[in-house]
Amino acid sequence: MSAALALRVCPRAPQNPASGEKAALTPEAIGALATACLRLEVETWPKPGLVSHVDNGSHADMDAALLHRSAGGLEPFFAAIAKAAGAGADMDRLRGVGMAAEAEMLAATGGVNTHRGAIFGLGLLCAAAALRNAREPTLGATVSRRWGRAIHEGPAAPHSHGSRAARRYGASGARGEAATGFPSVYGLGAPALDEGLRLAPHDPEAARVQAIFALIAGVADTNILHRGGAEGLAFAQRRAAEFLDRGGVGAPGWRERAARVHDEFVARRLSPGGSADLLSMSLFVRAVERPARSMRSEFDHARGAQ
Ligand SMILES: CC(C)(COP(=O)(O)OP(=O)(O)OC[C@H]1O[C@@H](n2cnc3c(N)ncnc32)[C@H](O)[C@@H]1O)[C@@H](O)C(=O)NCCC(=O)NCCS
Ligand SMILES: Nc1ncnc2c1ncn2[C@@H]1O[C@H](COP(=O)(O)OP(=O)(O)OP(=O)(O)O)[C@@H](O)[C@H]1O
């Protein structure tokens, strides 16, 4: 993102010249950026099993229009989470805003779970973005240090798909990822975005495809475990790793190969919703932490796609 566009997409609060600290983004800018990241995730194809602007993947109850409606409705809640964090909110207070966001999502979609995992993970990163300063290395480190313990020990829904899969297969899921500072974002998704941009410098969608494959290959996604069990997860991880081993988006014919993997996931009804959430979060941390290197045309596109 150019400096001018960075200011347009994420207008910053005035810098404190005395302390020289990194200036925090305004809550409104944080909310707009989080929603832009959700929209960019939708506008990515091929993404194995997932909903995109091209097709509905393994989902009978969702399409791109529904995901965009949900993403738009969440923007003020992401801003509210950032505002609450900036005012010193603890995890109980953040959870309250997150639950209100879930209620808005269900109202906007007629009861479909379009973004529950994303509200949680991206919401916590929005909270961290409001507190950004020179002392914390990453947004993930802020989440882990300030709220990690409360996330770990906080209330969990015992009968959710995620917690059932977590119990049965020993996966730590969305909560574990957040409590430990988003290792999949910093270790898989964000570096794969960088690698994808290097492999295909003029195709930002290709960078997002590289990132979703890297995430699927490495994440124990409770959505896949819920629908396909351990066998489904092993299949998904193997196929994604094979795509990357053959050169990912740097190899000729990558789009057709990725589309074939997508078809295989759909045939098995597999959907890596957790990896989709982590792609949005990877876009978000890169845009906040390295704004000069983020992708200008991407965010322009996301704001137009509604
Ligand atoms: C933690 C949440 C997401 C509950 O998740 P749970 O594991 O019980 O299962 P559920 O099936 O409802 O949702 C899990 C979702 O997490 C995502 N996910 C799956 N696997 C992973 C993974 N390995 N890493 C990250 N996300 C994942 C998927 O999108 C999935 O749909 C959430 O419902 C919750 O506690 N909400 C309260 C709101 C809150 O605390 N907000 C904080 C401030 S924003
Ligand atoms: N493009 C996308 N396609 C599909 N899922 C996505 C996408 N982006 C994000 N997700 C995440 O996937 C989750 C929804 O997945 P899914 O519908 O498989 O879960 P579920 O409602 O728990 O289960 P099921 O549909 O199997 O009854 C959401 O929480 C959301 O955050």
GROMACS .gro file of N, CA and C in nm, residues 70-81 84 91-109 112 114-116 118-120 123:
model
  120
   70SER      N    1  -2.246  -1.013   0.577
   70SER     CA    2  -2.198  -1.036   0.713
   70SER      C    3  -2.076  -0.948   0.744
   71ALA      N    4  -1.980  -0.944   0.651
   71ALA     CA    5  -1.857  -0.865   0.673
   71ALA      C    6  -1.891  -0.717   0.692
   72GLY      N    7  -1.984  -0.665   0.612
   72GLY     CA    8  -2.022  -0.523   0.623
   72GLY      C    9  -2.086  -0.494   0.759
   73GLY      N   10  -2.173  -0.585   0.803
   73GLY     CA   11  -2.242  -0.565   0.932
   73GLY      C   12  -2.146  -0.570   1.050
   74LEU      N   13  -2.032  -0.636   1.032
   74LEU     CA   14  -1.939  -0.650   1.145
   74LEU      C   15  -1.848  -0.530   1.165
   75GLU      N   16  -1.838  -0.444   1.063
   75GLU     CA   17  -1.740  -0.334   1.070
   75GLU      C   18  -1.753  -0.249   1.198
   76PRO      N   19  -1.875  -0.204   1.235
   76PRO     CA   20  -1.882  -0.123   1.358
   76PRO      C   21  -1.845  -0.202   1.484
   77PHE      N   22  -1.864  -0.334   1.479
   77PHE     CA   23  -1.827  -0.414   1.598
   77PHE      C   24  -1.676  -0.427   1.610
   78PHE      N   25  -1.608  -0.443   1.495
   78PHE     CA   26  -1.461  -0.445   1.502
   78PHE      C   27  -1.410  -0.311   1.556
   79ALA      N   28  -1.474  -0.202   1.511
   79ALA     CA   29  -1.434  -0.070   1.564
   79ALA      C   30  -1.462  -0.061   1.713
   80ALA      N   31  -1.577  -0.117   1.756
   80ALA     CA   32  -1.613  -0.111   1.899
   80ALA      C   33  -1.516  -0.194   1.984
   81ILE      N   34  -1.473  -0.308   1.930
   81ILE     CA   35  -1.374  -0.390   2.004
   81ILE      C   36  -1.245  -0.310   2.020
   84ALA      N   37  -1.295  -0.034   2.276
   84ALA     CA   38  -1.297  -0.088   2.413
   84ALA      C   39  -1.156  -0.122   2.459
   91MET      N   40  -1.078  -0.910   2.915
   91MET     CA   41  -1.132  -1.009   2.822
   91MET      C   42  -1.284  -1.023   2.837
   92ASP      N   43  -1.337  -1.009   2.958
   92ASP     CA   44  -1.483  -1.020   2.976
   92ASP      C   45  -1.555  -0.914   2.893
   93ARG      N   46  -1.499  -0.793   2.896
   93ARG     CA   47  -1.561  -0.683   2.821
   93ARG      C   48  -1.548  -0.708   2.670
   94LEU      N   49  -1.431  -0.752   2.625
   94LEU     CA   50  -1.413  -0.781   2.482
   94LEU      C   51  -1.508  -0.892   2.439
   95ARG      N   52  -1.522  -0.993   2.525
   95ARG     CA   53  -1.611  -1.106   2.492
   95ARG      C   54  -1.754  -1.056   2.472
   96GLY      N   55  -1.794  -0.961   2.556
   96GLY     CA   56  -1.930  -0.905   2.544
   96GLY      C   57  -1.950  -0.843   2.407
   97VAL      N   58  -1.851  -0.766   2.358
   97VAL     CA   59  -1.864  -0.704   2.225
   97VAL      C   60  -1.863  -0.814   2.118
   98GLY      N   61  -1.778  -0.916   2.138
   98GLY     CA   62  -1.772  -1.027   2.043
   98GLY      C   63  -1.905  -1.101   2.033
   99MET      N   64  -1.971  -1.120   2.147
   99MET     CA   65  -2.102  -1.189   2.146
   99MET      C   66  -2.207  -1.103   2.074
  100ALA      N   67  -2.200  -0.970   2.095
  100ALA     CA   68  -2.294  -0.881   2.024
  100ALA      C   69  -2.268  -0.888   1.873
  101ALA      N   70  -2.141  -0.901   1.835
  101ALA     CA   71  -2.107  -0.912   1.693
  101ALA      C   72  -2.163  -1.042   1.636
  102GLU      N   73  -2.153  -1.150   1.713
  102GLU     CA   74  -2.211  -1.278   1.667
  102GLU      C   75  -2.361  -1.265   1.647
  103ALA      N   76  -2.428  -1.195   1.740
  103ALA     CA   77  -2.573  -1.176   1.728
  103ALA      C   78  -2.606  -1.098   1.602
  104GLU      N   79  -2.526  -0.994   1.573
  104GLU     CA   80  -2.546  -0.915   1.449
  104GLU      C   81  -2.527  -1.004   1.326
  105MET      N   82  -2.422  -1.088   1.330
  105MET     CA   83  -2.396  -1.179   1.218
  105MET      C   84  -2.516  -1.270   1.194
  106LEU      N   85  -2.570  -1.328   1.302
  106LEU     CA   86  -2.682  -1.422   1.286
  106LEU      C   87  -2.807  -1.350   1.236
  107ALA      N   88  -2.826  -1.225   1.282
  107ALA     CA   89  -2.941  -1.148   1.234
  107ALA      C   90  -2.924  -1.114   1.085
  108ALA      N   91  -2.802  -1.076   1.046
  108ALA     CA   92  -2.777  -1.034   0.907
  108ALA      C   93  -2.786  -1.150   0.809
  109THR      N   94  -2.763  -1.272   0.858
  109THR     CA   95  -2.755  -1.387   0.767
  109THR      C   96  -2.872  -1.483   0.782
  112VAL      N   97  -2.712  -1.801   0.985
  112VAL     CA   98  -2.599  -1.881   0.933
  112VAL      C   99  -2.469  -1.835   1.000
  114THR      N  100  -2.156  -1.745   0.941
  114THR     CA  101  -2.064  -1.703   0.834
  114THR      C  102  -1.926  -1.670   0.887
  115HIS      N  103  -1.917  -1.611   1.007
  115HIS     CA  104  -1.789  -1.554   1.051
  115HIS      C  105  -1.760  -1.571   1.201
  116ARG      N  106  -1.812  -1.676   1.265
  116ARG     CA  107  -1.791  -1.684   1.411
  116ARG      C  108  -1.642  -1.689   1.445
  118ALA      N  109  -1.392  -1.592   1.265
  118ALA     CA  110  -1.325  -1.468   1.223
  118ALA      C  111  -1.354  -1.355   1.322
  119ILE      N  112  -1.476  -1.348   1.374
  119ILE     CA  113  -1.508  -1.243   1.472
  119ILE      C  114  -1.412  -1.256   1.590
  120PHE      N  115  -1.393  -1.379   1.634
  120PHE     CA  116  -1.309  -1.403   1.752
  120PHE      C  117  -1.163  -1.365   1.724
  123GLY      N  118  -1.123  -1.011   1.572
  123GLY     CA  119  -1.165  -0.917   1.677
  123GLY      C  120  -1.053  -0.894   1.777
   0.00000   0.00000   0.00000
